XYZ file of C-alpha atoms in Angstrom:
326
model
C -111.713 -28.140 -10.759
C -112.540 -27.582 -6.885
C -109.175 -29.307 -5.983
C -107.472 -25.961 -8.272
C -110.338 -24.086 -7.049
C -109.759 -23.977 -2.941
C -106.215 -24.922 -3.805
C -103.262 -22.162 -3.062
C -99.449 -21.644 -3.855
C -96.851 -19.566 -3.566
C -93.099 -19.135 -4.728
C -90.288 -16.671 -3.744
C -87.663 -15.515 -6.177
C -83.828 -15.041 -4.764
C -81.470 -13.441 -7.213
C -77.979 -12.310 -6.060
C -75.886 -10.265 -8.800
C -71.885 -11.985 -8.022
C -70.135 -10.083 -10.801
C -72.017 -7.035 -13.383
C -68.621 -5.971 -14.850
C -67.030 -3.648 -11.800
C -70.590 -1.579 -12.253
C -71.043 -2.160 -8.242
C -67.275 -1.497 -7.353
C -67.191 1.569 -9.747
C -70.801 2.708 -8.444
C -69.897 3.002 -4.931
C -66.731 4.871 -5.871
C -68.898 7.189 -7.535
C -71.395 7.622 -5.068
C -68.049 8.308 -2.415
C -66.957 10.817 -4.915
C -69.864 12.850 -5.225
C -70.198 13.173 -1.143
C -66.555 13.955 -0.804
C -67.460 16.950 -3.810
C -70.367 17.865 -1.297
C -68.691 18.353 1.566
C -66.342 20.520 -0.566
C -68.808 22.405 -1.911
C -70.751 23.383 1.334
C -66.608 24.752 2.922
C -66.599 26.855 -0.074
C -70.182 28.256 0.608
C -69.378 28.677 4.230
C -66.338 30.667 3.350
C -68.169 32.531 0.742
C -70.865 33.605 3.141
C -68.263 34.162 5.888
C -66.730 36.902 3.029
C -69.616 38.570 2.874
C -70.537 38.517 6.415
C -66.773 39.846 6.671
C -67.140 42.602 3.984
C -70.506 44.367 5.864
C -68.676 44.520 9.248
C -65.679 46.401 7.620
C -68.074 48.452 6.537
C -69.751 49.307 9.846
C -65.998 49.818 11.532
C -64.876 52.069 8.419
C -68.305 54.583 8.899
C -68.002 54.431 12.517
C -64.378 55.382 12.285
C -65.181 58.216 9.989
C -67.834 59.602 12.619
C -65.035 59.511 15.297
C -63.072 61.490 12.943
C -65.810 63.779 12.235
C -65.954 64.171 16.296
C -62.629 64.566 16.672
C -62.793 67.796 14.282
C -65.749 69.065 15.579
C -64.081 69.216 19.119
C -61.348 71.614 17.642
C -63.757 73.380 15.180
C -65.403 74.105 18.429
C -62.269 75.282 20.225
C -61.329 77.148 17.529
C -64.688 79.058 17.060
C -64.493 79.933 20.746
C -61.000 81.827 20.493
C -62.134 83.282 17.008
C -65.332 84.856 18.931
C -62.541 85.944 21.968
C -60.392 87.523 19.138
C -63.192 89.203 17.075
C -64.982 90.637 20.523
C -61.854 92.275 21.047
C -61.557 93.527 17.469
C -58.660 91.159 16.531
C -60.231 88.942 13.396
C -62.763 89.926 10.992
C -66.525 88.738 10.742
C -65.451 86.646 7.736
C -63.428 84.131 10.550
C -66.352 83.362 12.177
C -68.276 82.926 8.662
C -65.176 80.466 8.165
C -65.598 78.368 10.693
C -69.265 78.090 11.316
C -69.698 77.031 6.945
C -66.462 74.421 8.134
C -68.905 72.928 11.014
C -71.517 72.931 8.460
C -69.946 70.796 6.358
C -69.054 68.458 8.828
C -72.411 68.185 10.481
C -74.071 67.545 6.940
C -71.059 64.786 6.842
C -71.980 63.137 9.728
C -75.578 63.075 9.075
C -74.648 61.167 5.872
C -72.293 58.597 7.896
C -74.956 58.362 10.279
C -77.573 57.177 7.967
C -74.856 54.962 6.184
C -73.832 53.078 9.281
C -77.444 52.680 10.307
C -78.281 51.090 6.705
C -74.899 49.232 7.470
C -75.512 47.491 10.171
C -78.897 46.742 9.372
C -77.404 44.929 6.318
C -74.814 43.185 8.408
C -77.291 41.692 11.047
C -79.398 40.360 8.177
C -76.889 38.222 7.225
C -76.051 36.650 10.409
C -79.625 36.445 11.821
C -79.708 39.212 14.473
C -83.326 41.140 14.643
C -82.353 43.201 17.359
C -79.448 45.093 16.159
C -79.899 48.326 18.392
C -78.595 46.342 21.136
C -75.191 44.749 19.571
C -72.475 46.946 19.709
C -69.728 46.155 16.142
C -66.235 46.600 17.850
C -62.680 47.109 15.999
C -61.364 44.017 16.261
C -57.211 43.485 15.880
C -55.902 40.857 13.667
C -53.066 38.697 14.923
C -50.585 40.125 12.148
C -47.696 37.367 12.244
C -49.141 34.772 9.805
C -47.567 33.172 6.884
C -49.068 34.723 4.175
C -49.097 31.682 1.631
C -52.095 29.995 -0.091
C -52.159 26.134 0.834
C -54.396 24.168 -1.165
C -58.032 24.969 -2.000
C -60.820 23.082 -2.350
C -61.514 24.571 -6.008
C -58.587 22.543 -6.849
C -59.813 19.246 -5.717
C -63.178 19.352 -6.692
C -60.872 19.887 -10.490
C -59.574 16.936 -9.953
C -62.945 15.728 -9.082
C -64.500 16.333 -12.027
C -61.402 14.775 -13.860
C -61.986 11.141 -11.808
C -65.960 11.206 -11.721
C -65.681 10.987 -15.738
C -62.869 8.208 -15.662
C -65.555 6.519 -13.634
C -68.327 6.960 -15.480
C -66.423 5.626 -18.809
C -65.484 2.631 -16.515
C -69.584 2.320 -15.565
C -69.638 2.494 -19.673
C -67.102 -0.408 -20.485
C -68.825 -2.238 -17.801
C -72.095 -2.443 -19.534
C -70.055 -4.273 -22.534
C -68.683 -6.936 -19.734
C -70.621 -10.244 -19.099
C -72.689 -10.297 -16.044
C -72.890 -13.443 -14.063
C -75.994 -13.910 -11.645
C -77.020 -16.485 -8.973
C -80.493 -17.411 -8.462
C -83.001 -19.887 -6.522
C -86.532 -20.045 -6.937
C -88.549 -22.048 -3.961
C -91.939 -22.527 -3.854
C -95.013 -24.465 -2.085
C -98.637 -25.559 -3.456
C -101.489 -26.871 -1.762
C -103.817 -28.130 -4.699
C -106.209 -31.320 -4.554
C -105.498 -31.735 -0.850
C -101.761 -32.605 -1.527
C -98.898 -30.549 -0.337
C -95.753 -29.633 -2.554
C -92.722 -27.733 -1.571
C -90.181 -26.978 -5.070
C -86.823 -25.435 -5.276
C -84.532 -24.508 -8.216
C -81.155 -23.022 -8.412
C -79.168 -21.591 -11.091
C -76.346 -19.358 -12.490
C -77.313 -16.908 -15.539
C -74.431 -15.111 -18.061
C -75.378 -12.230 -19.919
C -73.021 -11.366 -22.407
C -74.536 -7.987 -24.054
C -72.873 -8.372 -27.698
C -75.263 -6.977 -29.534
C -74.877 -3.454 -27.375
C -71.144 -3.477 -28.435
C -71.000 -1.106 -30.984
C -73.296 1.167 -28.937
C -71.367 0.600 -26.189
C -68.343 1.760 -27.913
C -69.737 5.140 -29.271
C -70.523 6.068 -25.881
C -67.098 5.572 -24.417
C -65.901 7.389 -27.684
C -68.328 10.353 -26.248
C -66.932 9.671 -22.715
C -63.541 10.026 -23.447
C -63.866 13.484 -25.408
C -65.370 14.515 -21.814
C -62.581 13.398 -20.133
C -59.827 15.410 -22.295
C -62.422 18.131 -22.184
C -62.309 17.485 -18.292
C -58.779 17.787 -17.589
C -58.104 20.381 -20.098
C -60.200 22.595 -17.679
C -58.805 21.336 -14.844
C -55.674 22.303 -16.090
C -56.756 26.476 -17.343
C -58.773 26.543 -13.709
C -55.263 24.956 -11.165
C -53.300 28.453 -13.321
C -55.657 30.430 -12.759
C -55.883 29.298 -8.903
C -52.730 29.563 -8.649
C -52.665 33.397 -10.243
C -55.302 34.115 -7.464
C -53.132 32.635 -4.480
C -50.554 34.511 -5.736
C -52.326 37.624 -5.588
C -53.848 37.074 -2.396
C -50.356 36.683 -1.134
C -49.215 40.264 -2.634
C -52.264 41.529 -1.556
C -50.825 41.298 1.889
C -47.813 42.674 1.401
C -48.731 45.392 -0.392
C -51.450 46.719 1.940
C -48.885 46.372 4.579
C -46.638 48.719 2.990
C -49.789 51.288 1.844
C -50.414 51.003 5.709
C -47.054 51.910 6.793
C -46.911 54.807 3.951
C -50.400 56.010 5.869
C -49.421 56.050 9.568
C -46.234 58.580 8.228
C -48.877 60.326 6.118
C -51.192 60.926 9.390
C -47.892 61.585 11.469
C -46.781 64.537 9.371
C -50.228 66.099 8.821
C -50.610 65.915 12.676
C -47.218 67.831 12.837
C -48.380 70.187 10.325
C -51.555 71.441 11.576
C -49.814 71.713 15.167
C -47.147 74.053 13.519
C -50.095 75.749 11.156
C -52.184 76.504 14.333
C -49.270 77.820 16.157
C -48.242 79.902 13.339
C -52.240 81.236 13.203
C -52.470 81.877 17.279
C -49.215 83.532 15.960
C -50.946 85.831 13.555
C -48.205 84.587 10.710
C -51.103 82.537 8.501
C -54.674 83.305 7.931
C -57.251 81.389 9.348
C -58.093 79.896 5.339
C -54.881 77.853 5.397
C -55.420 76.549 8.857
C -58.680 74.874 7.642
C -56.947 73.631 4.828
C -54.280 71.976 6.961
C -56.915 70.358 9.399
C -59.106 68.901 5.885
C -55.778 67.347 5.045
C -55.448 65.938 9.015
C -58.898 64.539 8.555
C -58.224 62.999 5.006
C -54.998 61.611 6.571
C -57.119 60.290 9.274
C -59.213 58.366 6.877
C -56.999 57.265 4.959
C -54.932 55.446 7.796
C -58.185 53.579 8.541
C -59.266 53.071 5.108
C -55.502 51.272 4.576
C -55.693 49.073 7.955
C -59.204 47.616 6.644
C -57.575 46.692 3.527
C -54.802 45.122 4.814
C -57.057 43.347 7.704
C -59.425 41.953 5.037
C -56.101 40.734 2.792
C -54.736 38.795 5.865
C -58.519 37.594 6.485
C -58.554 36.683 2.731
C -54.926 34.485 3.129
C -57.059 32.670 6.754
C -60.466 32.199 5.230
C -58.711 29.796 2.682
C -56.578 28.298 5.088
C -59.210 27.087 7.030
């Protein structure tokens, strides 16, 4: 009893797994496939964030734009109001000129204290999303867009985390029929006692087989259940890759049709710009009253907008076609 007593011992346990069914090969392949979806994942949240960063600057450039225009026609609302007051001191135009012009500047002051407020709400909302407190120091410039770019879709990563999805269920089934495979295992087993004042080292080695049949049949309902995932799987993959491919597609007409509804806005702006030239000759003329020289400078500032309001458009499809490219 005090041999066991102040005796001691102690025993380590090696076991190394040499084949578990593929479970390791098919593991790792796994475990590769889900960082590879990762990295996929986080490009298409970078380019989603990059779309919205992208959106709130167009919107800053589109209100500033629409103050310059506002400026623009204040400067000749101004000129204007200045030869009316010539003409009616000298008895040429009636008080209701004047009354014209000064409701016309009105309206366009109220405008631009509207586009004021939006472009200060604007770029607060812009330099939220890309981390910039001071905003009252950062100036948002019109940038110009290289133009001469294939305007093709290549592939996107939507379509290979499809396919993806599709493989990480093959391997999982394979993880499945590898549960129903024999396992084979190496092991030792070394160990050393000190009892009765006699020293004792021990070692055993051996090779276990596992052979799971009883899990069989449960083992085979699960694969049954695995495979329905897979069809389910590709089936997916297959509505998602057409409906990708619809979206390319429409990215790519995108482009060309905002290039045309920019051309069609530049000839718009060109003959309203020749039109209230030959309008406000005809009025300094006396031939036209001063009502449809307003009217033809409304339609010069709509034309004005709308030539900026079509190059944004077609800038944001041609950033749409690089975003995925990248």
């Amino acid at each position: 009893y005090e041999g066991f007593q102040k005796g001691s011992a102690v025993g380590l346990t090696f076991i190394q797994p040499i084949y578990l069914g593929g479970r390791v090969v098919t593991g790792n392949k796994l475990a590769k496939l889900g960082y590879e979806a990762a990295l996929l994942k986080s490009a298409i949240a970078r380019r989603t964030t990059a779309e919205e960063v992208e959106a709130a600057y167009w919107q800053v450039i589109q209100l500033q734009e629409k103050r310059r225009t506002l400026q623009g026609l204040q400067l000749l609302l101004d000129t204007l109001l200045r030869d009316v007051e010539s003409a009616y001191s000298a008895g040429l135009v009636t008080e209701n000129d004047r009354l014209q012009i000064k409701l016309k500047q009105g309206e366009l002051r109220s405008g631009m204290i509207q586009v004021d407020n939006g472009i200060r709400l604007s770029r607060l909302n812009l330099f939220n999303l890309i981390g910039i407190e001071k905003e009252d120091s950062v100036n948002v410039v019109w940038t110009e867009l290289s133009e001469n770019e294939d305007a093709s879709v290549g592939n996107l990563p939507e379509e290979e985390l499809l396919d993806m999805q599709v493989r990480a269920k093959e391997l999982e089934r394979r993880m499945t029929i590898g549960e129903a495979l024999p396992s084979v295992m190496l092991g030792a087993t070394y160990g050393y006692s000190h009892l009765n004042n006699r020293s004792q080292l021990n070692g055993v080695a051996g090779v276990m087989v596992n052979i799971p049949i009883t899990d069989w049949g449960k083992t085979a309902r699960k694969m049954q259940r695995q495979q329905a995932g897979i069809e389910m799987a590709k089936n997916e993959r297959d509505y998602y890759l057409k409906q990708l491919e619809l979206q390319k597609m429409m990215l790519s007409m995108n482009v060309e049709t905002t290039r045309e509804q920019l051309k069609v806005a530049e000839e718009m702006l060109a003959t309203a710009q020749s039109s209230y030239e030959i309008q406000s000759d005809n009025y300094n003329a006396g031939l036209i009253p001063l009502s449809e020289l307003l009217v033809t400078q409304t339609s010069l500032r709509d034309a004005e907008e709308n030539l900026v309001s079509a190059k944004i458009a077609y800038y944001k499809a041609l950033n749409a076609i690089r975003n995925r490219k990248e």
